[in-house]
Every structure is written in structure tokens, then in C-alpha cells.
Amino acid sequence: MRYIAVFDHFLTEAHRRQITETAGNCGFSVTYCTKVGDIPAEERGKYEVLYGNPQPADFRAFPNLKWVCLSSAGFNQYVDDDIYPSPDVILSNSSGAYGLTISEHILMAALMLLRRMPVYFRAAAEHRWQAAMPIRSLSGSRITVLGTGDIGTAFARRAKALGAAHITGVRRTIRPADPAFDDVTDFAGLNDVLPRTDILVSALPHTPETAGVLSRERINRLPAHAILINVGRGTAVDQQALMDALNENRLAGAALDVMVPEPLPSDHPLWTTPNLILTPHMSGNMSLGETCDIDVDMFCADVERFARGLTLAHAVDRKRGY
Amino acid sequence: MRYIAVFDHFLTEAHRRQITETAGNCGFSVTYCTKVGDIPAEERGKYEVLYGNPQPADFRAFPNLKWVCLSSAGFNQYVDDDIYPSPDVILSNSSGAYGLTISEHILMAALMLLRRMPVYFRAAAEHRWQAAMPIRSLSGSRITVLGTGDIGTAFARRAKALGAAHITGVRRTIRPADPAFDDVTDFAGLNDVLPRTDILVSALPHTPETAGVLSRERINRLPAHAILINVGRGTAVDQQALMDALNENRLAGAALDVMVPEPLPSDHPLWTTPNLILTPHMSGNMSLGETCDIDVDMFCADVERFARGLTLAHAVDRKRGY
């Protein structure tokens, strides 16, 4: 018998049955725990696989570890080889589980900003019946999406279905992306696209290349009617430049689900910046049942591949960072 | 020469040029005004057509009036024959100009309620980083739309494109509707549909038949996770029953863009009802440029029909009320 430890923070009874049955058919026994301390030290040597949200500091407790499957898409805490008992341990993530929920979040945030909901929410809080004009439409808009993976593609498809005029995907290297993107460029090409962007979306992971990509200079290239939505990682955006643009009405609005730092301290100036919608890194978490279902499905499919010695579908390149 | 008076509250210079040129080609001269007093009393007899937002009390000032084209979709202030110099005056409305903007409003409101934005906005106002779980997806949801005209259809098409599982249209009489509706029922059939509705949308005009259609009994048939969005007329909803359901957590949320009365007094209990998004009847107004463009296009096309003695595309039946 071989062994899997699941660090559980979102599973339903049905999910556990699905994992136990799939793993059992592949010769694995599954232990469910919430932290490494739940597994006696003398038994940790038998586990080859960890799934869920184990912490980086946990890995070296498992000397015979072969594969860590994160239930998250982001993995920048997990790139350092030193946290693993061996550099050969495979890391996989759950990119693919979040496209649905995060694309709906982007769509919501875009419509809220185009239709000036921050103004309406403030008026309603003060019991004031007051119009805010003009509003704008998603239909006919020009959209630029940083990151053409699962999340960026899921949003581009939805925006296209809702009548977006033109969608540009931006990625590290220029390669074909999903047909929902009208064209694809790289970070160097971004400068030319920004002045004709109505809606700018960042779905970028944190890597050395993406940190600071939305610099002050680039933010200032956006037209004053543009809106910016970040659902990737907070490090992509120069937050002071964003606050300056919003405070000076050089940008119509922004929505940040990710920021620096998280959690945001209660005295941070982002909280009081006008036309800014802040949400606490919730666009892609496990609060949507469908996300959990997809996450478990993807892990189970990779358990079957792992048992047969095949390449995992969701393995990541730790050195590249995504 | 024949004459048209335009009661202007939203036209751009380009719109005026378009109207003047189209009308001129049809033998009409156009006067732009903002109120009836702008036209000298002795000249009013020459006007056959009014367009824009003339008031019901204005019509009898124009003894030779033949056609009134409202720039709005709603016309319940205009159904009484007594306000017209003759019962033969044709009334047309601008149903068709609002589908785009109102369907985007419905979509925004649905996503905001499914993703619990009223909770997040309150937390953000208090500078609190706090998660609200669980959230839900538009994809896979069961939607019921009251009213299968321009607005209901525009929303149903968008919801279908975003993965709604099932969309039921509800109309006065059971007749085929747009293919985006999976099925169509009438108000009697609504009772059976409500218990399996996740998202209930009302895009109903005010008529004697629609007043009170979302009664206490019907609101109470909705499941506790359901949300209700009203963009039609406020009279459709029993507001006290809605407030009771929201206050007692028997309904997950609601968004009202229309209500009784409008404007809502600052001490009205709707302002303080939980999980309720209130907007001041702005979902379909002229604040979206595309709405104005379509409105003018529709009027111009009907001017050409009127000049040739053809039936107008947007004439309404004042007795039926829509």
C-alpha cells in the first residue's frame, strides 16, 4: 500500500469519498488531516503525496515525498528547492479550477465600475436618491488582459460573448492564445495598447517578471475613462501610482482583489481612495462550490496519472514560476 | 412643409444633425425645445409630431397632433385618451433602446448579490478585511424572467452565454419567445416555477395585470438562497413582504432599481434593509451613449414610415398598456 495525506480545508463528504475511491483504485490509502501535527512523526515516512494547503515548512517532515498538489493556483511560496526533502519532488497546482469564479468576479467588477456603483453605494449609505452620469457599457469596449491562462481566457470568452469590441491578451512571449483574444502581445507591446484600453485586467501570477509590470508610467498611459481590475497578485501594480491616478481623476475606477500587503491594515490609504472597489482576496477562493469540485476532479485525474508513472497534467515549473 | 417638435433632454449635436437630415428628406422641419413654452402658442397648430420627453399635459396644446414618440420605454402616464387632442393620435415608445444597458445592469446586480457585495461594501466602508462565504455562480443557475420583451430577452441571451442552466420566461399569455428562454409560462404558471428559481428578474411594465404580481405569497415561495432583481416598475413587488423576507434571512438578496415611491424618501425602511442594493431608477436611463444612439435611430426609421403613411414599428396599444 502507498499513502496520500490530504490537508483539508474545503472538502465535502462527497469529495472525500471521491478521493478515497479514486486513490484506492490506484493502490493508495488516504489520510485526511488539517495540519502536519495530526500525523504521528513516526508515520510520516510512508507518505508520497500531499494534497490541499500544506505549508512550505511542512514538506521536509515527509522524507519520502514525491509529489505535492496544491489546491491553489498561486504557488510563489513553494518555488524554493530547499523546502523540499529532495529537488525531485514534483509540484502541481490547481490552475484551471478558478477560471469560472474569477472570471465572474472580473465581469462583476467591470460592470460595477462602468456603471459607477461606488458612487451609488455611497449615496445609498447616506439614503440619497441621486443619479451619477454618464455610465458606460461593456459592449463595444476595448479590453486588455494581462495573462492569457485559465483565468484570462475564461474572462475573455465571457467578455466576447457580451459584445466587447476588441480583446488583447498580454503574455510573456507572443504565442497564439484562445480565439476569444483578438490579438496577443508581450509586455513590451503593452505600452502601445494602454492608450486605447477601456478595461485593463491583470490576472498575472507573482514572478520576478510580473512584479511592478503596471508601473506608474504604464498606469499613466491609460485614458482617463479607463478602469483597472487586478485579480492576479498585488505586486503587479504600483499602488501609489494607482492611488494618485484615482485621486486626481486621471482614471475612472479600479477594483483590487489582491494588494500589498494582505490583509490590508485598517489605516491604509487604499481604503479611502475614491472609485476603488476593494475585496479581500476572495475572487478565487474556495467559497464557490464549483471551484472545489473542479479542484478535486483535477487532483483525482493526476492521482491516476501518478500511479501509472505518467507526466502530471498540472505539474508546474518551479523555476519559471507559473 | 410639415413640422416636428423635439423635446430634447439627451441629444448630442450629431443626433440633432441625424434627425434634422432624416426629417428634411421626408419633408419635415424640426424644432428643438426643452419645454412646450419654448414654442409660441400661435405656432403650435402646425406640429404633427412630438419626440422626446413631452409631458402628458402638453399634448392638448398641439391641436393637429398626429404622433407622439416617447424616448422612454415606459408610458403608463400616457395611456389616457383624454390627454390627447384626438383619440386617433398615435403613441410610440422606445422599447428596444434599453435592452443593452438594462441587461448589463441585471447581470451586474445578479453577480453582486451572488458574490455578496453588500457584505463586502460594508466591510470596506469600515476598513475591515473580512471574507463572506459561501458565494455562488451565475453559471449553472436557474433563472426566471418576468417579461420576455426587449429587456428580458437581452438579459436571457447574456445569461445563457454565461452558462445559466435553465431560463424560464414569464409573460401574460404563453407564446414562443426568444430561443434564449428554455421555456415560457404565464403568471398562473409562475407559482410552480418560483420554488426552483435561483435568480428572479422582473422587467415588467406597470399595468393593472402586473401590479402586485410579486405578492407576499409568491415571494415566500422562493428558496432562501434566491435573489430578486427588479428593473421594470416598482408596483410589481410587495415591498413590505420583500423587506420581511430579507430581514428574516428567508431570501439571500435583492436589487431594486425601481420602487414605490420614487424618489425614495430618506427615512424609508428600504434604505436600511440588509442585502438589498438600491439604485435610483438608473438602469435604463439616457446615461449610456449607446441607448441614446439606438433611441434616435428608431425614431428616424419611424419618421420615414410616418412620412410614407406606413404603420410605425414602435407604436403601442395604449389600452393594453405595453
XYZ file of C-alpha atoms in Angstrom:
644
model
C 0.000 0.000 0.000
C 1.130 3.585 -0.812
C -0.015 6.705 1.063
C -1.519 10.147 0.387
C -2.045 12.853 3.046
C -4.773 15.412 2.321
C -4.502 18.765 4.126
C -8.206 19.519 4.119
C -9.786 22.958 4.321
C -12.687 22.796 1.869
C -13.717 19.207 1.152
C -17.269 17.921 1.462
C -18.054 14.338 2.447
C -18.703 13.610 -1.245
C -15.286 14.996 -2.192
C -13.599 12.753 0.404
C -15.453 9.696 -0.924
C -14.366 10.591 -4.473
C -10.699 10.973 -3.465
C -10.633 7.843 -1.286
C -12.233 5.739 -4.021
C -10.037 7.054 -6.865
C -6.883 6.674 -4.757
C -7.944 3.215 -3.568
C -8.365 2.028 -7.160
C -4.770 3.163 -7.759
C -3.339 1.390 -4.695
C -3.247 4.402 -2.367
C -4.624 4.843 1.126
C -5.693 8.404 2.065
C -5.265 10.165 5.412
C -7.252 13.386 5.969
C -5.750 15.960 8.307
C -5.757 19.709 8.805
C -2.103 20.149 9.836
C 1.141 18.190 9.829
C 0.894 17.610 13.600
C -2.163 15.422 13.006
C 0.135 12.769 11.510
C 2.412 10.965 14.038
C 6.102 11.705 13.318
C 6.992 8.020 13.003
C 4.384 7.540 10.204
C 5.330 10.483 8.002
C 7.913 8.451 6.078
C 5.247 6.442 4.310
C 3.550 9.382 2.549
C 4.468 10.022 -1.097
C 1.778 12.592 -1.890
C 0.398 15.718 -0.175
C -2.766 17.474 -1.449
C -4.547 20.622 -0.291
C -2.899 23.515 1.506
C 0.179 22.079 3.282
C 2.602 24.814 4.352
C 6.108 25.055 2.816
C 7.637 24.353 6.241
C 5.782 21.006 6.380
C 7.416 19.308 3.414
C 10.716 18.270 4.971
C 8.758 16.348 7.611
C 7.958 13.840 4.853
C 11.316 12.269 3.844
C 9.885 10.105 1.047
C 7.735 12.783 -0.529
C 7.355 12.507 -4.340
C 4.525 14.932 -5.216
C 2.821 17.983 -3.669
C -0.511 19.017 -5.240
C -1.647 22.481 -4.123
C -5.361 23.228 -4.141
C -4.454 26.822 -5.009
C -3.356 28.242 -8.362
C -0.708 30.554 -6.904
C 2.491 28.861 -5.689
C 5.110 31.563 -5.207
C 5.740 30.420 -1.614
C 6.664 26.985 -2.995
C 9.347 27.687 -5.621
C 12.465 27.248 -3.446
C 14.027 23.771 -3.783
C 15.269 23.986 -0.186
C 11.793 23.491 1.269
C 11.592 20.022 -0.294
C 13.231 16.845 1.099
C 14.575 16.335 -2.462
C 14.714 18.646 -5.507
C 12.981 15.890 -7.477
C 9.669 16.336 -5.648
C 7.036 17.267 -8.229
C 4.875 20.342 -7.539
C 1.470 20.705 -9.174
C -1.132 23.430 -8.703
C -4.842 23.810 -9.382
C -4.755 26.284 -12.228
C -7.996 25.565 -14.086
C -10.213 25.452 -11.002
C -10.506 29.224 -10.733
C -11.405 30.431 -14.224
C -15.141 30.243 -13.578
C -15.284 32.100 -10.286
C -12.588 34.686 -11.041
C -13.949 35.481 -14.500
C -17.355 36.161 -12.932
C -15.626 38.401 -10.393
C -13.866 40.386 -13.144
C -17.132 40.742 -15.046
C -18.915 41.968 -11.919
C -16.148 44.440 -11.076
C -16.037 45.784 -14.644
C -19.797 46.367 -14.748
C -19.743 47.943 -11.261
C -17.074 50.419 -12.325
C -18.582 51.163 -15.751
C -21.965 51.752 -14.072
C -20.409 53.794 -11.222
C -21.544 51.629 -8.330
C -19.025 53.111 -5.851
C -20.917 56.416 -6.222
C -24.312 54.718 -5.901
C -23.258 52.704 -2.851
C -22.109 55.850 -1.087
C -25.347 57.666 -1.952
C -27.401 54.696 -0.726
C -25.417 54.534 2.529
C -26.455 58.156 3.074
C -30.079 57.449 1.969
C -29.675 59.772 -1.002
C -31.583 59.277 -4.297
C -29.004 60.673 -6.687
C -28.034 59.903 -10.278
C -24.399 59.568 -11.414
C -23.881 60.145 -15.116
C -22.653 59.104 -17.538
C -22.327 55.340 -17.289
C -20.705 53.066 -19.863
C -21.249 49.669 -21.455
C -19.097 46.542 -21.547
C -20.433 46.011 -25.046
C -18.224 47.798 -27.552
C -15.361 48.238 -25.084
C -11.680 47.596 -25.772
C -10.215 45.218 -23.216
C -6.608 44.326 -22.394
C -5.981 41.198 -20.321
C -2.578 40.556 -18.723
C -2.237 36.781 -18.506
C -3.792 34.501 -21.106
C -4.057 31.375 -18.951
C -7.152 29.813 -17.406
C -8.418 32.999 -15.746
C -7.640 35.470 -18.521
C -9.128 33.143 -21.120
C -12.290 32.443 -19.102
C -12.865 36.188 -18.800
C -12.043 36.929 -22.450
C -14.609 34.363 -23.596
C -17.302 35.926 -21.416
C -16.434 39.474 -22.458
C -16.551 38.437 -26.122
C -19.991 36.881 -25.640
C -21.164 40.156 -24.100
C -20.070 42.204 -27.109
C -16.579 43.505 -26.285
C -15.215 45.232 -29.395
C -11.614 44.085 -29.106
C -9.679 41.959 -26.617
C -5.883 41.972 -26.468
C -4.078 39.298 -24.474
C -0.681 40.128 -22.981
C 1.784 37.355 -22.148
C 5.494 36.856 -21.542
C 6.142 35.614 -25.059
C 3.952 36.178 -28.105
C 2.271 32.886 -28.899
C -1.280 32.118 -30.078
C -3.893 32.170 -27.321
C -7.591 31.284 -27.139
C -9.637 32.601 -30.117
C -11.516 34.903 -27.706
C -8.402 37.093 -27.852
C -8.401 39.273 -30.977
C -4.651 39.634 -30.703
C -1.749 38.801 -28.389
C 1.256 40.894 -27.453
C 4.050 40.803 -24.859
C 4.951 43.165 -22.014
C 6.978 45.370 -24.390
C 3.934 45.695 -26.663
C 1.728 46.633 -23.708
C 2.846 50.269 -23.842
C 1.221 50.776 -27.240
C -2.029 49.076 -26.229
C -2.642 51.007 -22.999
C -3.742 54.359 -24.532
C -6.567 52.583 -26.398
C -7.660 50.375 -23.486
C -11.057 50.899 -21.834
C -10.789 47.977 -19.402
C -7.416 46.688 -18.161
C -7.382 43.350 -16.326
C -4.400 41.761 -14.605
C -4.577 38.028 -13.961
C -0.804 37.680 -13.577
C 0.922 35.421 -11.037
C 3.730 36.846 -8.939
C 7.071 36.256 -10.648
C 10.212 38.388 -10.920
C 8.997 39.435 -14.387
C 5.462 40.443 -13.381
C 6.361 42.411 -10.241
C 5.770 46.083 -10.982
C 4.614 45.487 -14.553
C 1.825 48.033 -14.070
C 4.285 50.797 -13.270
C 3.489 54.468 -12.772
C 4.472 55.175 -16.360
C 2.155 52.467 -17.708
C -0.773 53.417 -15.445
C -0.401 56.979 -16.692
C -0.713 55.789 -20.312
C -4.317 54.693 -19.710
C -7.061 57.102 -20.854
C -8.967 58.917 -18.092
C -12.139 56.887 -18.746
C -10.299 53.570 -18.296
C -10.761 51.130 -15.409
C -8.226 48.701 -13.926
C -9.049 45.341 -12.318
C -6.427 43.183 -10.559
C -7.237 39.582 -9.642
C -3.720 38.155 -10.041
C -1.187 39.268 -7.468
C -0.859 42.684 -5.830
C 2.824 43.011 -6.681
C 1.955 43.648 -10.353
C 0.629 47.162 -9.602
C 2.385 50.340 -8.430
C -0.239 51.057 -5.772
C 0.898 54.620 -5.054
C 0.657 55.473 -8.759
C -2.815 53.914 -8.885
C -3.986 55.905 -5.850
C -2.562 59.102 -7.362
C -4.393 58.493 -10.662
C -7.704 57.806 -8.891
C -7.354 60.741 -6.510
C -6.628 63.073 -9.429
C -9.435 61.686 -11.643
C -6.934 60.533 -14.246
C -8.522 57.066 -14.073
C -12.266 56.313 -13.845
C -12.041 53.455 -11.361
C -10.261 50.350 -10.132
C -11.051 47.078 -8.389
C -8.361 45.266 -6.416
C -8.950 41.789 -5.077
C -5.205 41.442 -4.443
C -2.911 44.068 -2.980
C 0.194 44.665 -0.879
C 0.063 43.911 1.986
C -2.648 41.327 2.630
C -4.555 41.611 4.863
C -4.673 45.366 4.302
C -4.180 47.300 7.586
C -7.202 49.359 8.607
C -5.276 52.644 8.286
C -4.016 52.001 4.734
C -4.852 54.815 2.253
C -6.262 52.324 -0.296
C -9.400 52.046 1.873
C -10.230 55.722 1.312
C -9.213 56.075 -2.343
C -12.208 57.166 -4.481
C -13.772 54.929 -7.139
C -11.814 51.948 -5.840
C -13.519 48.636 -5.022
C -11.521 46.543 -2.539
C -12.269 42.882 -1.851
C -10.189 40.675 0.483
C -8.569 38.218 -1.989
C -11.867 36.364 -2.383
C -12.373 36.312 -6.156
C -10.927 32.849 -6.474
C -11.054 31.211 -3.108
C -12.892 28.036 -2.165
C -16.164 29.791 -1.357
C -17.647 28.682 -4.684
C -18.721 25.029 -4.671
C -17.906 24.568 -8.365
C -14.287 25.603 -7.704
C -13.918 22.839 -5.092
C -15.493 20.284 -7.413
C -13.092 21.090 -10.253
C -10.107 21.138 -7.874
C -10.883 17.625 -6.623
C -11.542 16.355 -10.158
C -8.156 17.629 -11.317
C -6.330 16.060 -8.350
C -8.052 12.699 -8.880
C -7.136 12.682 -12.585
C -3.497 13.374 -11.680
C -3.537 10.625 -8.999
C -4.376 8.189 -11.786
C -1.520 9.544 -13.927
C 0.902 9.462 -10.969
C 0.022 5.830 -10.210
C 0.812 4.904 -13.822
C 4.063 6.862 -13.835
C 2.746 9.379 -16.394
C 3.520 13.106 -16.519
C 1.064 15.035 -14.363
C -1.347 17.336 -16.196
C -0.959 20.122 -13.635
C 2.752 19.939 -12.792
C 4.437 23.355 -12.707
C 7.958 24.532 -13.476
C 9.130 25.893 -10.113
C 11.973 27.815 -11.747
C 9.681 29.624 -14.220
C 7.178 30.500 -11.513
C 3.893 29.595 -13.250
C -43.685 71.814 -45.134
C -44.716 69.648 -42.146
C -43.377 70.074 -38.590
C -41.818 68.007 -35.788
C -41.089 69.328 -32.271
C -38.318 67.542 -30.354
C -38.408 67.831 -26.552
C -34.695 67.385 -26.048
C -33.004 66.144 -22.881
C -30.245 63.867 -24.151
C -29.338 64.647 -27.783
C -25.820 65.343 -28.975
C -25.077 67.669 -31.892
C -24.635 64.568 -34.090
C -28.061 63.245 -33.044
C -29.672 66.580 -33.966
C -27.999 66.543 -37.361
C -29.225 62.989 -37.950
C -32.814 63.864 -37.026
C -32.868 67.122 -38.995
C -31.466 65.431 -42.098
C -33.753 62.380 -41.961
C -36.807 64.533 -41.298
C -35.804 67.001 -44.026
C -35.597 64.191 -46.588
C -39.164 63.293 -45.621
C -40.493 66.859 -45.927
C -40.383 67.757 -42.229
C -38.842 70.732 -40.468
C -37.636 70.113 -36.903
C -37.843 72.478 -33.913
C -35.729 71.613 -30.842
C -37.048 72.757 -27.475
C -36.910 71.681 -23.857
C -40.494 72.551 -22.861
C -43.804 73.434 -24.501
C -43.403 77.109 -23.515
C -40.438 77.367 -25.892
C -42.872 77.162 -28.846
C -45.086 80.269 -29.347
C -48.779 79.430 -28.793
C -49.792 80.643 -32.258
C -47.359 78.224 -33.929
C -48.299 75.022 -32.105
C -51.037 74.190 -34.600
C -48.512 73.285 -37.278
C -46.804 70.457 -35.378
C -47.887 66.903 -36.233
C -45.142 65.042 -34.332
C -43.591 65.299 -30.858
C -40.454 63.316 -29.917
C -38.531 63.032 -26.658
C -39.992 63.548 -23.208
C -43.014 65.860 -23.641
C -45.309 65.816 -20.619
C -48.876 64.427 -20.842
C -50.274 67.900 -20.026
C -48.516 69.310 -23.115
C -50.339 67.343 -25.801
C -53.584 69.286 -25.959
C -51.560 72.421 -26.734
C -50.960 70.880 -30.192
C -54.413 70.709 -31.878
C -53.169 68.981 -35.047
C -51.012 66.403 -33.317
C -50.845 63.028 -35.129
C -47.990 61.164 -33.415
C -46.126 61.276 -30.091
C -42.835 59.307 -29.931
C -41.559 58.901 -26.374
C -37.830 58.458 -25.861
C -38.688 56.239 -22.873
C -39.900 52.643 -22.898
C -42.423 53.095 -20.078
C -45.592 55.014 -20.984
C -48.096 54.446 -18.212
C -48.585 58.201 -17.756
C -49.672 58.360 -21.408
C -52.456 55.778 -21.713
C -55.482 58.035 -21.086
C -57.163 59.198 -24.333
C -58.229 62.435 -22.622
C -54.681 63.840 -22.629
C -54.652 63.823 -26.467
C -56.296 66.426 -28.733
C -57.834 63.432 -30.557
C -58.067 59.725 -29.656
C -56.513 58.983 -33.063
C -53.106 60.360 -32.077
C -50.562 57.540 -32.385
C -48.295 56.850 -29.400
C -44.968 55.109 -29.880
C -42.266 54.352 -27.341
C -38.588 53.456 -27.432
C -38.755 49.860 -26.327
C -35.639 48.357 -27.883
C -33.274 51.131 -26.851
C -32.872 49.841 -23.304
C -32.122 46.135 -23.668
C -28.361 46.660 -23.755
C -27.996 48.906 -20.725
C -30.645 47.264 -18.549
C -29.434 43.732 -19.293
C -25.924 44.783 -18.203
C -27.452 46.242 -15.044
C -29.284 42.979 -14.276
C -26.115 40.989 -14.880
C -24.130 43.276 -12.573
C -26.776 43.124 -9.845
C -27.023 39.319 -10.068
C -23.254 38.866 -9.759
C -23.074 41.399 -6.909
C -25.726 39.510 -4.940
C -24.363 36.026 -5.738
C -20.886 37.204 -4.671
C -22.218 39.026 -1.583
C -21.016 42.514 -2.440
C -23.373 44.236 0.045
C -21.395 42.485 2.807
C -18.044 43.369 1.225
C -19.006 47.007 0.677
C -19.975 47.356 4.328
C -16.709 45.734 5.467
C -14.709 48.011 3.148
C -16.525 51.100 4.432
C -15.343 50.076 7.908
C -11.812 49.242 6.622
C -12.288 45.589 7.574
C -10.564 42.742 5.672
C -13.215 40.074 6.110
C -14.390 37.146 3.985
C -18.081 36.349 3.408
C -18.751 32.761 2.454
C -20.141 30.994 0.574
C -20.567 32.797 -2.729
C -22.397 31.442 -5.775
C -22.043 31.351 -9.550
C -24.294 32.613 -12.335
C -23.155 29.593 -14.297
C -25.439 26.659 -13.562
C -28.159 28.816 -12.031
C -31.897 28.582 -12.711
C -33.288 31.940 -13.771
C -36.870 33.173 -14.081
C -37.500 36.361 -16.061
C -40.820 38.190 -15.822
C -41.308 39.927 -19.156
C -39.940 38.453 -22.383
C -39.660 41.690 -24.381
C -36.545 43.632 -25.324
C -35.095 43.806 -21.805
C -35.946 40.291 -20.644
C -34.655 38.817 -23.891
C -31.416 40.838 -23.876
C -30.709 39.566 -20.354
C -31.700 35.958 -21.119
C -29.273 35.876 -24.064
C -26.428 37.145 -21.891
C -27.222 34.765 -19.021
C -27.332 31.847 -21.457
C -23.930 32.802 -22.858
C -22.584 32.830 -19.289
C -23.762 29.280 -18.586
C -27.159 29.624 -16.903
C -28.609 26.135 -16.511
C -32.243 26.982 -17.269
C -34.111 30.198 -18.104
C -37.888 30.437 -17.843
C -39.679 33.408 -19.395
C -42.954 34.544 -17.852
C -45.470 36.522 -19.927
C -49.158 37.410 -19.957
C -50.031 34.723 -22.477
C -47.986 31.634 -23.295
C -46.436 32.195 -26.699
C -42.982 31.333 -28.064
C -40.230 33.736 -27.029
C -36.567 34.131 -27.956
C -34.631 30.817 -28.051
C -32.555 32.006 -25.073
C -35.598 31.093 -22.969
C -35.694 27.348 -22.260
C -39.421 27.570 -21.628
C -42.211 30.116 -21.297
C -45.099 30.219 -18.867
C -47.771 32.718 -17.760
C -48.438 34.386 -14.407
C -50.515 31.391 -13.250
C -47.594 29.071 -14.041
C -45.196 31.316 -12.105
C -46.208 29.762 -8.771
C -44.756 26.395 -9.769
C -41.508 27.890 -11.076
C -40.665 30.035 -8.028
C -39.546 27.232 -5.647
C -36.899 26.141 -8.173
C -35.710 29.666 -9.057
C -32.208 30.850 -8.072
C -32.443 34.275 -9.735
C -35.792 36.046 -10.233
C -35.832 39.084 -12.542
C -38.770 41.401 -13.142
C -38.676 43.513 -16.305
C -42.434 44.124 -16.274
C -44.096 47.421 -17.218
C -46.746 48.846 -14.918
C -50.192 47.630 -15.996
C -53.284 46.614 -13.999
C -52.203 42.982 -14.525
C -48.601 43.378 -13.368
C -49.285 45.469 -10.244
C -48.607 43.274 -7.222
C -47.657 40.233 -9.277
C -44.754 39.538 -6.895
C -47.087 39.223 -3.931
C -46.144 38.145 -0.419
C -47.295 34.608 -1.189
C -45.142 34.431 -4.316
C -42.065 35.997 -2.667
C -42.400 33.419 0.093
C -42.316 30.602 -2.476
C -38.709 31.465 -3.409
C -35.949 29.344 -1.828
C -33.858 31.052 0.875
C -30.788 31.174 -1.404
C -32.704 33.017 -4.158
C -32.170 36.617 -5.226
C -34.687 39.058 -6.718
C -33.898 41.866 -9.174
C -36.487 44.438 -10.290
C -35.742 46.722 -13.257
C -39.337 47.049 -14.534
C -41.701 49.027 -12.357
C -41.829 49.131 -8.550
C -45.541 48.340 -8.418
C -44.848 44.705 -9.375
C -43.356 43.919 -5.930
C -44.962 43.744 -2.467
C -42.166 45.787 -0.868
C -43.172 45.045 2.732
C -43.106 41.300 2.001
C -39.688 41.698 0.343
C -38.305 43.618 3.344
C -39.702 40.976 5.723
C -38.067 38.153 3.724
C -34.683 39.937 3.653
C -34.820 40.923 7.327
C -35.644 37.323 8.311
C -32.971 35.782 6.007
C -35.634 33.967 4.009
C -34.153 35.486 0.834
C -30.427 35.885 0.064
C -30.614 39.326 -1.524
C -32.428 41.766 -3.774
C -31.635 44.672 -6.092
C -34.278 47.295 -6.811
C -33.736 49.931 -9.469
C -37.460 50.776 -9.345
C -39.588 51.108 -6.230
C -42.578 52.874 -4.684
C -42.319 55.791 -4.208
C -39.666 57.353 -6.436
C -37.645 59.213 -5.346
C -37.439 57.153 -2.165
C -37.718 59.374 0.964
C -34.586 59.358 3.114
C -36.433 57.786 6.076
C -37.865 54.853 4.087
C -37.056 51.419 5.620
C -35.864 50.065 2.229
C -32.630 52.055 2.714
C -31.719 50.017 5.799
C -32.896 46.564 4.673
C -29.983 44.079 4.653
C -28.625 42.514 1.452
C -30.607 44.985 -0.642
C -28.959 47.027 -3.417
C -30.899 50.212 -4.211
C -30.240 52.307 -7.317
C -32.271 55.410 -8.269
C -34.081 54.199 -11.434
C -30.879 54.491 -13.466
C -30.573 51.055 -15.060
C -32.153 52.222 -18.291
C -31.880 55.959 -18.434
C -30.112 58.057 -21.021
C -26.753 57.972 -19.254
C -25.456 55.337 -21.684
C -24.481 56.796 -25.064
C -25.494 53.649 -26.947
C -29.042 53.951 -25.553
C -29.350 57.468 -26.998
C -27.964 56.337 -30.355
C -30.485 53.492 -30.650
C -33.331 55.739 -29.494
C -32.594 58.283 -32.244
C -32.141 55.543 -34.869
C -35.553 54.084 -34.016
C -37.251 57.495 -34.166
C -35.662 58.308 -37.521
C -36.780 54.971 -39.012
C -40.331 55.637 -37.824
C -40.241 59.197 -39.241
C -39.627 57.607 -42.648
C -42.524 55.188 -42.133
C -44.802 58.006 -40.900
C -43.993 60.129 -43.969
C -44.987 57.242 -46.240
C -48.194 56.539 -44.294
C -46.912 53.157 -43.080
C -47.587 51.548 -39.698
C -44.958 52.649 -37.179
C -42.576 49.955 -35.937
C -42.770 51.182 -32.335
C -46.449 52.153 -31.994
C -48.011 50.893 -28.766
C -51.528 49.832 -27.829
C -52.491 52.396 -25.175
C -55.353 50.204 -23.920
C -53.156 47.138 -23.409
C -50.514 49.179 -21.638
C -47.326 47.849 -23.288
